[in-house]
Amino acid sequence: MRSRRGLCHSGIVATILAAFALAIPANAAAAPACSGRTLPPLAIAKVRGVRTKWLSFAPDRRNTIEPDLAHLTLKEWMKDLEAIGVNLAEINLEPVRKLASRPALSDRQLRETLDAIYTPGSARSAAQRQLVSVFENEIAPHWEYTAQQRDDVQLDFLRRLAALRARGEISGTPRFIIHQRLWFRPGRGWRKRRNRRVRAEEFADDMAGLIRLADAHCLGGWIAGIRLGEHSNNDMNELLPLIVRLAREINARTNGWLKTHLFVVDGGGWGAEYRGINHVVGANGKPYPFFRDIAAETGEFAFGYKFMQFHRTAKGIRGHMKIARCGPRRYCDLHSVADWKEYLGKILGFDGLVAYLKANLRRYPMDAHVIFVGDISDAVTTMVRVGKNGALVDRASMTALRHLFTEAGPVATSGKIFMNGYNTNANMRPENYRVGGRADIGRALYFVSNSGKARLLPQTLRIWKDWPRE
């Protein structure tokens, strides 16, 4: 059984909560009749999305389950997103394989902790501050919660938003895409094939479970779709059939829910690799009918382009580009727009992706799309620099990527799901991201002070609003 670090020494667990439990009965009855407005499906061309990730005190560390509120009240958090035209945000669903089989907190105790989390920091009692600290530093980062508690926390988040909307305190127009990162390592060996099959079932179970619960609690209207993030597979002959399999298995578990919702899947590897995508063949030796099959299983579909590459022979996509050859006798130049277009377009395969999308756009206009979903920090921090008067200036990589997207035309220029919604001192990690004390560096749309005051970052906002235009 998992360790219970940080709990045995404090006795906090015994005192954590006396409010109502969140547990959802396994034999819950059919979904009740839900009142309220029903929003139409969110078209990929109209998506104005941002990342609203978990709180993270260190790289790749999750310190919350619900999105990071960045010292704001939930009402302020949502109203600030609404104010700049965001219509899609994200909730993260940690894979069940990471989670505890037995919880550190009872559902009753978890509810009291959640009440403390949603209480503004200045209004928290000493006991509430302790509850939040234990959860953020001991429970969440070590996955000391069960799959049911994971889902309960996300339902609680949506339930609180629904209450704010019902009282007229927010418009509630932004919806959410459920994101999960789960690896499907490439390879033809039986173990790799078995692992992909098992993880496909896990992904479908995780997504379908939360979807069904949201519908059962009249919260399904908040969910616009799902997203598979970094999945590690850059073999298009494996990836395309896998995507179709995931969609089918989710529909089989949800009575066809995905057929009226959005499905976004990151590109090959960590998101930027598409080599061979327009030459995939099926078992019969004929071109694999990906768009025919995915169109039958989704309301809309899009590939998610992420400026990120496997750390194989070099560090990150910039490192890989530097050791690639952009000509017969020279390596690619990091400062050359033309070389970046060569590397991203031809070597990593974006040009092939665009050709594939264009060939299918007329027949499958709801599915032949690629959408920008960010880089290593889900933003553009590594692709811009601070110029004169604080203006953010494109590096060669950013200019090249803008050109590739705009030149692709309708398959690539509409919609976006990138840039963090909020940053704070806690999650900016100054050693990595802040430049001369600045916060407006292409990482988040707002910076929130420790006192809970949100400041809009105009340079970053400009990049997000105008994407892919300069």
Tab-separated table of C-alpha atoms in Angstrom:
chain	number	residue	atom	x	y	z
A	1	MET	CA	0.000	0.000	0.000
A	2	ARG	CA	1.151	3.550	-0.688
A	3	SER	CA	2.939	5.430	2.068
A	4	ARG	CA	1.111	8.105	3.995
A	5	ARG	CA	3.922	10.654	4.241
A	6	GLY	CA	3.089	13.826	6.063
A	7	LEU	CA	-0.078	12.481	7.688
A	8	CYS	CA	1.069	10.227	10.488
A	9	HIS	CA	3.093	12.978	12.150
A	10	SER	CA	0.317	15.541	12.403
A	11	GLY	CA	-2.931	13.809	13.253
A	12	ILE	CA	-4.608	16.051	10.685
A	13	VAL	CA	-6.526	13.253	9.028
A	14	ALA	CA	-8.499	12.614	12.183
A	15	THR	CA	-9.672	16.221	12.360
A	16	ILE	CA	-10.190	17.002	8.630
A	17	LEU	CA	-13.911	17.313	8.033
A	18	ALA	CA	-17.332	17.080	9.315
A	19	ALA	CA	-19.314	18.080	6.238
A	20	PHE	CA	-21.259	15.943	3.784
A	21	ALA	CA	-19.611	13.175	1.773
A	22	LEU	CA	-19.031	13.319	-1.943
A	23	ALA	CA	-19.274	9.606	-2.578
A	24	ILE	CA	-21.370	8.607	-5.592
A	25	PRO	CA	-23.204	5.311	-5.162
A	26	ALA	CA	-22.022	2.635	-7.564
A	27	ASN	CA	-25.654	1.668	-8.234
A	28	ALA	CA	-26.806	5.230	-8.892
A	29	ALA	CA	-30.110	5.466	-10.711
A	30	ALA	CA	-30.529	6.840	-14.216
A	31	ALA	CA	-29.669	10.487	-14.680
A	32	PRO	CA	-32.388	12.871	-13.463
A	33	ALA	CA	-34.130	15.277	-15.775
A	34	CYS	CA	-31.839	18.297	-15.885
A	35	SER	CA	-33.200	21.801	-16.151
A	36	GLY	CA	-31.356	24.823	-17.475
A	37	ARG	CA	-29.930	25.890	-20.789
A	38	THR	CA	-28.356	23.460	-23.238
A	39	LEU	CA	-25.408	24.848	-25.152
A	40	PRO	CA	-24.702	23.745	-28.737
A	41	PRO	CA	-21.542	21.753	-29.502
A	42	LEU	CA	-18.400	23.877	-29.500
A	43	ALA	CA	-16.975	23.997	-33.014
A	44	ILE	CA	-13.207	23.651	-33.281
A	45	ALA	CA	-13.020	26.742	-35.500
A	46	LYS	CA	-14.544	28.821	-32.718
A	47	VAL	CA	-12.483	27.456	-29.829
A	48	ARG	CA	-10.720	30.169	-27.825
A	49	GLY	CA	-9.125	27.908	-25.291
A	50	VAL	CA	-6.479	28.152	-22.578
A	51	ARG	CA	-4.750	25.728	-20.269
A	52	THR	CA	-6.096	25.803	-16.719
A	53	LYS	CA	-3.796	23.296	-15.117
A	54	TRP	CA	-3.272	21.954	-11.639
A	55	LEU	CA	-1.161	23.930	-9.169
A	56	SER	CA	2.489	22.988	-9.659
A	57	PHE	CA	5.272	23.944	-7.264
A	58	ALA	CA	7.935	22.104	-9.313
A	59	PRO	CA	8.241	20.789	-12.879
A	60	ASP	CA	5.790	17.981	-13.626
A	61	ARG	CA	4.409	18.024	-10.076
A	62	ARG	CA	0.663	18.144	-9.379
A	63	ASN	CA	-0.241	19.877	-6.137
A	64	THR	CA	-3.980	20.052	-6.766
A	65	ILE	CA	-6.598	17.950	-8.535
A	66	GLU	CA	-8.904	20.797	-9.544
A	67	PRO	CA	-7.505	23.625	-11.705
A	68	ASP	CA	-5.153	26.014	-9.922
A	69	LEU	CA	-7.246	28.917	-8.623
A	70	ALA	CA	-4.148	31.137	-8.357
A	71	HIS	CA	-5.238	32.802	-5.073
A	72	LEU	CA	-8.545	33.898	-6.672
A	73	THR	CA	-12.059	33.057	-5.646
A	74	LEU	CA	-13.772	30.732	-8.104
A	75	LYS	CA	-16.042	33.602	-9.163
A	76	GLU	CA	-13.075	35.875	-9.935
A	77	TRP	CA	-11.232	33.024	-11.642
A	78	MET	CA	-14.078	32.436	-14.084
A	79	LYS	CA	-15.053	36.077	-14.617
A	80	ASP	CA	-11.486	37.007	-15.562
A	81	LEU	CA	-11.456	34.267	-18.208
A	82	GLU	CA	-14.840	35.362	-19.508
A	83	ALA	CA	-13.666	38.981	-19.722
A	84	ILE	CA	-11.057	38.204	-22.392
A	85	GLY	CA	-13.199	35.884	-24.501
A	86	VAL	CA	-12.088	32.451	-23.300
A	87	ASN	CA	-14.702	29.836	-24.183
A	88	LEU	CA	-12.809	26.647	-23.370
A	89	ALA	CA	-10.642	25.720	-20.386
A	90	GLU	CA	-9.295	22.409	-19.134
A	91	ILE	CA	-9.717	20.021	-16.272
A	92	ASN	CA	-7.070	17.357	-15.801
A	93	LEU	CA	-7.870	13.710	-15.174
A	94	GLU	CA	-4.928	11.837	-13.676
A	95	PRO	CA	-4.746	8.228	-14.977
A	96	VAL	CA	-6.219	5.661	-12.632
A	97	ARG	CA	-2.971	3.668	-12.798
A	98	LYS	CA	-1.257	6.395	-10.729
A	99	LEU	CA	-3.867	6.582	-8.003
A	100	ALA	CA	-4.269	4.903	-4.641
A	101	SER	CA	-6.509	1.882	-4.187
A	102	ARG	CA	-7.258	3.055	-0.627
A	103	PRO	CA	-7.632	6.752	0.206
A	104	ALA	CA	-5.703	8.715	2.803
A	105	LEU	CA	-8.811	10.850	3.412
A	106	SER	CA	-12.384	9.726	3.791
A	107	ASP	CA	-14.855	11.329	1.414
A	108	ARG	CA	-16.223	13.293	4.357
A	109	GLN	CA	-12.762	14.565	5.198
A	110	LEU	CA	-12.079	15.413	1.586
A	111	ARG	CA	-15.173	17.583	1.457
A	112	GLU	CA	-13.994	19.720	4.353
A	113	THR	CA	-10.638	20.123	2.657
A	114	LEU	CA	-12.380	21.275	-0.520
A	115	ASP	CA	-14.402	23.802	1.435
A	116	ALA	CA	-11.109	25.139	2.781
A	117	ILE	CA	-9.576	25.271	-0.719
A	118	TYR	CA	-12.458	27.377	-2.037
A	119	THR	CA	-12.328	29.739	0.934
A	120	PRO	CA	-10.240	32.835	0.055
A	121	GLY	CA	-6.822	32.653	1.669
A	122	SER	CA	-7.397	35.772	3.769
A	123	ALA	CA	-10.574	34.260	5.218
A	124	ARG	CA	-9.237	30.805	6.061
A	125	SER	CA	-8.967	29.716	9.647
A	126	ALA	CA	-5.729	28.248	10.936
A	127	ALA	CA	-7.261	24.779	10.680
A	128	GLN	CA	-8.285	25.399	7.061
A	129	ARG	CA	-4.820	26.621	6.152
A	130	GLN	CA	-3.398	23.433	7.572
A	131	LEU	CA	-5.865	21.311	5.624
A	132	VAL	CA	-4.930	23.022	2.354
A	133	SER	CA	-1.208	22.705	3.068
A	134	VAL	CA	-1.436	18.993	3.803
A	135	PHE	CA	-3.483	18.335	0.700
A	136	GLU	CA	-1.250	20.362	-1.619
A	137	ASN	CA	2.045	19.081	-0.221
A	138	GLU	CA	1.272	15.527	0.857
A	139	ILE	CA	-1.917	14.148	-0.663
A	140	ALA	CA	-2.046	15.460	-4.238
A	141	PRO	CA	1.625	15.176	-5.279
A	142	HIS	CA	1.834	11.584	-4.064
A	143	TRP	CA	-1.544	10.551	-5.563
A	144	GLU	CA	-2.903	9.583	-2.146
A	145	TYR	CA	-6.463	9.645	-3.439
A	146	THR	CA	-8.662	7.184	-5.294
A	147	ALA	CA	-10.176	7.409	-8.769
A	148	GLN	CA	-13.576	8.083	-7.208
A	149	GLN	CA	-12.153	10.950	-5.154
A	150	ARG	CA	-10.429	12.327	-8.262
A	151	ASP	CA	-13.798	12.401	-10.021
A	152	ASP	CA	-15.565	13.795	-6.957
A	153	VAL	CA	-13.157	16.729	-6.801
A	154	GLN	CA	-13.807	17.573	-10.459
A	155	LEU	CA	-17.572	17.253	-9.989
A	156	ASP	CA	-17.353	19.530	-6.967
A	157	PHE	CA	-15.479	22.096	-9.105
A	158	LEU	CA	-18.223	22.017	-11.770
A	159	ARG	CA	-20.974	22.020	-9.157
A	160	ARG	CA	-19.617	25.205	-7.590
A	161	LEU	CA	-19.445	26.861	-11.014
A	162	ALA	CA	-23.015	25.806	-11.716
A	163	ALA	CA	-24.123	27.400	-8.439
A	164	LEU	CA	-22.385	30.665	-9.359
A	165	ARG	CA	-24.073	30.655	-12.743
A	166	ALA	CA	-27.459	29.903	-11.230
A	167	ARG	CA	-27.079	32.960	-8.984
A	168	GLY	CA	-26.088	35.129	-11.953
A	169	GLU	CA	-22.589	35.763	-10.585
A	170	ILE	CA	-20.864	34.425	-13.726
A	171	SER	CA	-22.087	33.962	-17.273
A	172	GLY	CA	-20.666	30.445	-17.342
A	173	THR	CA	-20.049	30.466	-21.096
A	174	PRO	CA	-16.581	28.834	-20.971
A	175	ARG	CA	-16.755	25.067	-21.026
A	176	PHE	CA	-14.126	22.450	-20.312
A	177	ILE	CA	-12.187	19.830	-22.182
A	178	ILE	CA	-11.083	16.852	-20.085
A	179	HIS	CA	-7.337	16.326	-20.525
A	180	GLN	CA	-5.283	13.275	-19.713
A	181	ARG	CA	-1.658	12.394	-20.381
A	182	LEU	CA	-1.148	8.658	-20.882
A	183	TRP	CA	1.713	7.007	-22.729
A	184	PHE	CA	1.202	4.540	-25.593
A	185	ARG	CA	4.811	3.634	-26.377
A	186	PRO	CA	5.415	2.621	-30.022
A	187	GLY	CA	6.678	-0.819	-30.970
A	188	ARG	CA	5.527	-4.024	-32.652
A	189	GLY	CA	6.501	-6.424	-29.876
A	190	TRP	CA	3.702	-8.201	-28.067
A	191	ARG	CA	4.348	-6.388	-24.777
A	192	LYS	CA	4.088	-2.959	-26.440
A	193	ARG	CA	0.914	-3.992	-28.250
A	194	ARG	CA	-0.571	-5.382	-25.042
A	195	ASN	CA	0.318	-2.242	-23.110
A	196	ARG	CA	-1.345	-0.025	-25.734
A	197	ARG	CA	-4.469	-2.170	-25.581
A	198	VAL	CA	-4.605	-2.060	-21.769
A	199	ARG	CA	-4.027	1.692	-21.654
A	200	ALA	CA	-6.670	2.307	-24.299
A	201	GLU	CA	-9.149	0.610	-21.984
A	202	GLU	CA	-7.894	2.642	-19.018
A	203	PHE	CA	-8.195	5.922	-20.933
A	204	ALA	CA	-11.704	5.060	-22.080
A	205	ASP	CA	-12.755	3.990	-18.575
A	206	ASP	CA	-11.369	7.180	-17.015
A	207	MET	CA	-12.993	9.507	-19.517
A	208	ALA	CA	-16.291	7.668	-19.680
A	209	GLY	CA	-16.533	7.442	-15.903
A	210	LEU	CA	-16.324	11.196	-15.401
A	211	ILE	CA	-18.605	11.887	-18.366
A	212	ARG	CA	-21.299	9.591	-16.988
A	213	LEU	CA	-21.024	11.090	-13.509
A	214	ALA	CA	-21.252	14.631	-14.855
A	215	ASP	CA	-24.391	13.737	-16.801
A	216	ALA	CA	-25.869	11.960	-13.779
A	217	HIS	CA	-25.441	15.145	-11.724
A	218	CYS	CA	-26.732	17.529	-14.402
A	219	LEU	CA	-23.234	18.890	-14.964
A	220	GLY	CA	-22.591	17.386	-18.387
A	221	GLY	CA	-23.254	20.671	-20.153
A	222	TRP	CA	-19.964	22.017	-18.825
A	223	ILE	CA	-17.965	19.414	-20.778
A	224	ALA	CA	-17.233	20.233	-24.426
A	225	GLY	CA	-14.967	17.305	-25.166
A	226	ILE	CA	-11.851	15.344	-24.279
A	227	ARG	CA	-8.159	15.534	-25.070
A	228	LEU	CA	-5.348	13.000	-25.099
A	229	GLY	CA	-2.194	14.967	-24.342
A	230	GLU	CA	1.394	13.749	-24.552
A	231	HIS	CA	1.132	10.073	-25.481
A	232	SER	CA	4.704	9.318	-26.673
A	233	ASN	CA	3.746	7.478	-29.882
A	234	ASN	CA	5.213	8.934	-33.081
A	235	ASP	CA	4.417	5.991	-35.375
A	236	MET	CA	1.480	7.161	-37.469
A	237	ASN	CA	0.691	3.557	-38.457
A	238	GLU	CA	0.004	2.912	-34.771
A	239	LEU	CA	-1.336	6.306	-33.733
A	240	LEU	CA	-4.190	6.706	-36.202
A	241	PRO	CA	-5.805	3.311	-35.454
A	242	LEU	CA	-5.267	3.975	-31.739
A	243	ILE	CA	-7.184	7.262	-31.940
A	244	VAL	CA	-10.116	5.531	-33.601
A	245	ARG	CA	-10.024	2.755	-31.008
A	246	LEU	CA	-10.122	5.263	-28.149
A	247	ALA	CA	-13.127	7.026	-29.653
A	248	ARG	CA	-15.016	3.784	-30.176
A	249	GLU	CA	-14.340	2.532	-26.665
A	250	ILE	CA	-15.475	5.796	-25.103
A	251	ASN	CA	-18.674	5.755	-27.158
A	252	ALA	CA	-19.307	2.147	-26.158
A	253	ARG	CA	-19.145	3.209	-22.502
A	254	THR	CA	-21.211	6.405	-22.832
A	255	ASN	CA	-23.979	5.546	-25.277
A	256	GLY	CA	-22.276	7.506	-28.051
A	257	TRP	CA	-21.442	10.668	-26.094
A	258	LEU	CA	-18.320	11.490	-28.113
A	259	LYS	CA	-20.328	11.524	-31.338
A	260	THR	CA	-21.637	14.944	-30.358
A	261	HIS	CA	-18.499	16.304	-28.671
A	262	LEU	CA	-14.941	17.378	-29.456
A	263	PHE	CA	-11.938	15.045	-29.445
A	264	VAL	CA	-8.403	16.528	-29.564
A	265	VAL	CA	-5.319	14.295	-29.744
A	266	ASP	CA	-1.780	15.683	-29.532
A	267	GLY	CA	0.561	14.967	-32.414
A	268	GLY	CA	3.214	12.274	-32.538
A	269	GLY	CA	5.658	11.854	-29.666
A	270	TRP	CA	5.146	14.887	-27.441
A	271	GLY	CA	3.158	16.695	-30.123
A	272	ALA	CA	5.228	17.925	-33.094
A	273	GLU	CA	5.926	14.754	-35.110
A	274	TYR	CA	3.753	13.727	-38.060
A	275	ARG	CA	6.130	11.914	-40.400
A	276	GLY	CA	4.267	9.494	-42.641
A	277	ILE	CA	0.764	10.530	-41.608
A	278	ASN	CA	-0.405	10.835	-45.215
A	279	HIS	CA	0.906	7.377	-46.121
A	280	VAL	CA	-0.672	5.154	-43.452
A	281	VAL	CA	-2.059	1.888	-44.789
A	282	GLY	CA	-4.441	-0.544	-43.166
A	283	ALA	CA	-4.168	-4.299	-42.731
A	284	ASN	CA	-5.598	-4.741	-46.231
A	285	GLY	CA	-2.760	-2.759	-47.777
A	286	LYS	CA	-5.031	0.133	-48.728
A	287	PRO	CA	-4.880	3.692	-47.351
A	288	TYR	CA	-6.150	3.629	-43.771
A	289	PRO	CA	-9.617	5.298	-43.660
A	290	PHE	CA	-8.869	7.395	-40.602
A	291	PHE	CA	-11.176	10.316	-41.306
A	292	ARG	CA	-14.049	8.081	-42.328
A	293	ASP	CA	-13.762	6.197	-39.058
A	294	ILE	CA	-13.082	9.126	-36.723
A	295	ALA	CA	-15.886	11.200	-38.268
A	296	ALA	CA	-18.310	8.412	-37.393
A	297	GLU	CA	-17.223	8.513	-33.736
A	298	THR	CA	-16.861	12.235	-32.918
A	299	GLY	CA	-18.777	15.481	-33.130
A	300	GLU	CA	-15.539	17.183	-34.187
A	301	PHE	CA	-11.912	16.094	-34.212
A	302	ALA	CA	-8.568	17.929	-34.312
A	303	PHE	CA	-4.917	17.061	-33.969
A	304	GLY	CA	-3.208	19.107	-31.273
A	305	TYR	CA	0.112	20.581	-32.382
A	306	LYS	CA	2.523	20.963	-29.479
A	307	PHE	CA	5.992	22.491	-29.961
A	308	MET	CA	7.711	19.665	-28.121
A	309	GLN	CA	9.800	16.644	-29.064
A	310	PHE	CA	11.100	13.476	-27.432
A	311	HIS	CA	14.338	13.864	-25.447
A	312	ARG	CA	16.239	11.192	-27.359
A	313	THR	CA	19.587	12.337	-28.680
A	314	ALA	CA	19.265	15.980	-27.560
A	315	LYS	CA	17.380	18.116	-25.066
A	316	GLY	CA	14.040	19.339	-26.353
A	317	ILE	CA	12.961	20.352	-29.803
A	318	ARG	CA	15.580	23.095	-30.044
A	319	GLY	CA	18.340	20.630	-29.252
A	320	HIS	CA	17.076	18.188	-31.865
A	321	MET	CA	16.802	20.935	-34.466
A	322	LYS	CA	20.422	21.992	-33.889
A	323	ILE	CA	21.756	18.520	-34.728
A	324	ALA	CA	19.453	17.962	-37.711
A	325	ARG	CA	20.632	18.684	-41.246
A	326	CYS	CA	18.800	21.360	-43.186
A	327	GLY	CA	21.024	20.780	-46.194
A	328	PRO	CA	23.479	18.178	-47.441
A	329	ARG	CA	26.457	19.851	-45.790
A	330	ARG	CA	25.146	21.886	-42.863
A	331	TYR	CA	23.203	21.613	-39.647
A	332	CYS	CA	19.996	23.559	-39.077
A	333	ASP	CA	20.396	27.083	-37.723
A	334	LEU	CA	18.334	27.988	-34.630
A	335	HIS	CA	18.165	31.598	-35.796
A	336	SER	CA	16.901	30.864	-39.306
A	337	VAL	CA	13.173	31.011	-40.063
A	338	ALA	CA	13.751	29.038	-43.257
A	339	ASP	CA	15.569	26.273	-41.366
A	340	TRP	CA	12.831	26.066	-38.756
A	341	LYS	CA	10.244	25.699	-41.530
A	342	GLU	CA	12.412	22.989	-43.062
A	343	TYR	CA	12.762	21.193	-39.737
A	344	LEU	CA	9.155	21.448	-38.543
A	345	GLY	CA	7.562	21.150	-41.950
A	346	LYS	CA	9.604	18.572	-43.804
A	347	ILE	CA	11.739	16.749	-41.243
A	348	LEU	CA	9.084	16.394	-38.520
A	349	GLY	CA	6.225	16.166	-41.003
A	350	PHE	CA	3.928	19.181	-40.551
A	351	ASP	CA	3.836	19.603	-44.346
A	352	GLY	CA	2.618	16.032	-44.708
A	353	LEU	CA	-0.040	16.619	-42.058
A	354	VAL	CA	-1.311	19.692	-43.895
A	355	ALA	CA	-1.462	17.808	-47.192
A	356	TYR	CA	-3.393	15.023	-45.469
A	357	LEU	CA	-5.846	17.451	-43.878
A	358	LYS	CA	-6.406	19.374	-47.100
A	359	ALA	CA	-7.076	16.170	-49.018
A	360	ASN	CA	-9.861	15.304	-46.558
A	361	LEU	CA	-11.263	18.716	-45.583
A	362	ARG	CA	-14.031	18.865	-48.171
A	363	ARG	CA	-15.403	15.434	-47.305
A	364	TYR	CA	-14.784	15.703	-43.568
A	365	PRO	CA	-15.034	19.419	-42.709
A	366	MET	CA	-15.608	18.760	-38.990
A	367	ASP	CA	-12.556	16.567	-38.550
A	368	ALA	CA	-9.654	17.597	-40.813
A	369	HIS	CA	-8.068	20.145	-38.471
A	370	VAL	CA	-4.919	20.868	-36.485
A	371	ILE	CA	-4.967	23.243	-33.527
A	372	PHE	CA	-2.067	24.790	-31.614
A	373	VAL	CA	-1.898	23.526	-28.020
A	374	GLY	CA	1.379	25.061	-26.853
A	375	ASP	CA	4.978	24.113	-26.209
A	376	ILE	CA	6.923	22.675	-23.289
A	377	SER	CA	5.133	25.037	-20.883
A	378	ASP	CA	1.817	25.032	-22.794
A	379	ALA	CA	2.568	28.554	-23.957
A	380	VAL	CA	5.137	30.296	-26.159
A	381	THR	CA	7.761	31.301	-23.592
A	382	THR	CA	10.622	29.518	-25.322
A	383	MET	CA	9.601	30.920	-28.724
A	384	VAL	CA	9.676	34.643	-27.903
A	385	ARG	CA	12.056	37.114	-26.275
A	386	VAL	CA	11.590	40.441	-24.531
A	387	GLY	CA	12.441	43.309	-26.882
A	388	LYS	CA	12.447	47.060	-26.523
A	389	ASN	CA	9.874	48.653	-24.225
A	390	GLY	CA	8.866	45.213	-22.947
A	391	ALA	CA	7.373	44.051	-26.238
A	392	LEU	CA	7.564	40.324	-26.898
A	393	VAL	CA	9.393	39.574	-30.128
A	394	ASP	CA	9.114	36.323	-32.062
A	395	ARG	CA	12.131	34.093	-32.240
A	396	ALA	CA	12.768	32.344	-35.552
A	397	SER	CA	10.888	29.251	-34.379
A	398	MET	CA	7.746	31.266	-33.618
A	399	THR	CA	7.858	33.092	-36.939
A	400	ALA	CA	8.249	29.795	-38.761
A	401	LEU	CA	5.368	28.163	-36.903
A	402	ARG	CA	3.098	31.139	-37.604
A	403	HIS	CA	3.956	30.851	-41.303
A	404	LEU	CA	3.278	27.123	-41.367
A	405	PHE	CA	-0.141	27.582	-39.762
A	406	THR	CA	-1.223	30.543	-41.884
A	407	GLU	CA	0.008	28.963	-45.107
A	408	ALA	CA	-1.954	25.808	-44.262
A	409	GLY	CA	-5.180	27.779	-44.558
A	410	PRO	CA	-8.549	26.646	-43.155
A	411	VAL	CA	-7.263	23.355	-41.756
A	412	ALA	CA	-4.956	25.148	-39.309
A	413	THR	CA	-5.851	28.791	-38.762
A	414	SER	CA	-9.016	28.558	-36.666
A	415	GLY	CA	-9.224	27.794	-32.975
A	416	LYS	CA	-6.633	27.400	-30.227
A	417	ILE	CA	-6.057	25.770	-26.856
A	418	PHE	CA	-2.798	27.205	-25.579
A	419	MET	CA	-1.342	29.615	-23.008
A	420	ASN	CA	-1.853	29.242	-19.282
A	421	GLY	CA	-4.760	31.165	-17.864
A	422	TYR	CA	-2.997	32.251	-14.666
A	423	ASN	CA	0.441	32.360	-13.136
A	424	THR	CA	1.558	33.209	-9.619
A	425	ASN	CA	4.914	33.433	-7.899
A	426	ALA	CA	4.382	29.836	-6.795
A	427	ASN	CA	4.021	28.356	-10.249
A	428	MET	CA	6.114	30.740	-12.357
A	429	ARG	CA	9.239	29.025	-11.032
A	430	PRO	CA	11.452	32.114	-11.496
A	431	GLU	CA	14.602	30.144	-12.214
A	432	ASN	CA	12.973	28.808	-15.375
A	433	TYR	CA	10.534	31.357	-16.673
A	434	ARG	CA	10.743	34.880	-15.338
A	435	VAL	CA	12.953	37.359	-17.162
A	436	GLY	CA	14.299	40.230	-15.112
A	437	GLY	CA	11.365	40.015	-12.715
A	438	ARG	CA	8.834	40.178	-15.555
A	439	ALA	CA	5.686	38.106	-15.702
A	440	ASP	CA	4.544	39.114	-19.215
A	441	ILE	CA	6.755	36.626	-21.069
A	442	GLY	CA	4.323	34.567	-23.133
A	443	ARG	CA	3.427	32.097	-20.399
A	444	ALA	CA	0.053	33.181	-18.962
A	445	LEU	CA	-2.731	35.670	-19.637
A	446	TYR	CA	-2.907	36.885	-16.025
A	447	PHE	CA	-0.417	37.210	-13.198
A	448	VAL	CA	-1.970	36.977	-9.743
A	449	SER	CA	-0.205	38.449	-6.721
A	450	ASN	CA	-0.007	36.646	-3.396
A	451	SER	CA	-2.781	38.949	-2.163
A	452	GLY	CA	-5.119	37.683	-4.896
A	453	LYS	CA	-5.001	40.608	-7.335
A	454	ALA	CA	-5.067	39.560	-11.001
A	455	ARG	CA	-3.135	41.632	-13.538
A	456	LEU	CA	-3.759	41.164	-17.256
A	457	LEU	CA	-0.545	40.681	-19.255
A	458	PRO	CA	-1.017	42.598	-22.525
A	459	GLN	CA	1.888	41.201	-24.544
A	460	THR	CA	0.954	37.601	-23.822
A	461	LEU	CA	-2.724	38.365	-24.402
A	462	ARG	CA	-1.886	39.833	-27.808
A	463	ILE	CA	-0.133	36.653	-28.909
A	464	TRP	CA	-3.020	34.485	-27.734
A	465	LYS	CA	-5.783	36.629	-29.231
A	466	ASP	CA	-4.076	37.114	-32.605
A	467	TRP	CA	-2.754	33.584	-33.125
A	468	PRO	CA	-1.514	32.657	-35.677
A	469	ARG	CA	-1.255	36.220	-37.029
A	470	GLU	CA	1.689	38.386	-35.988
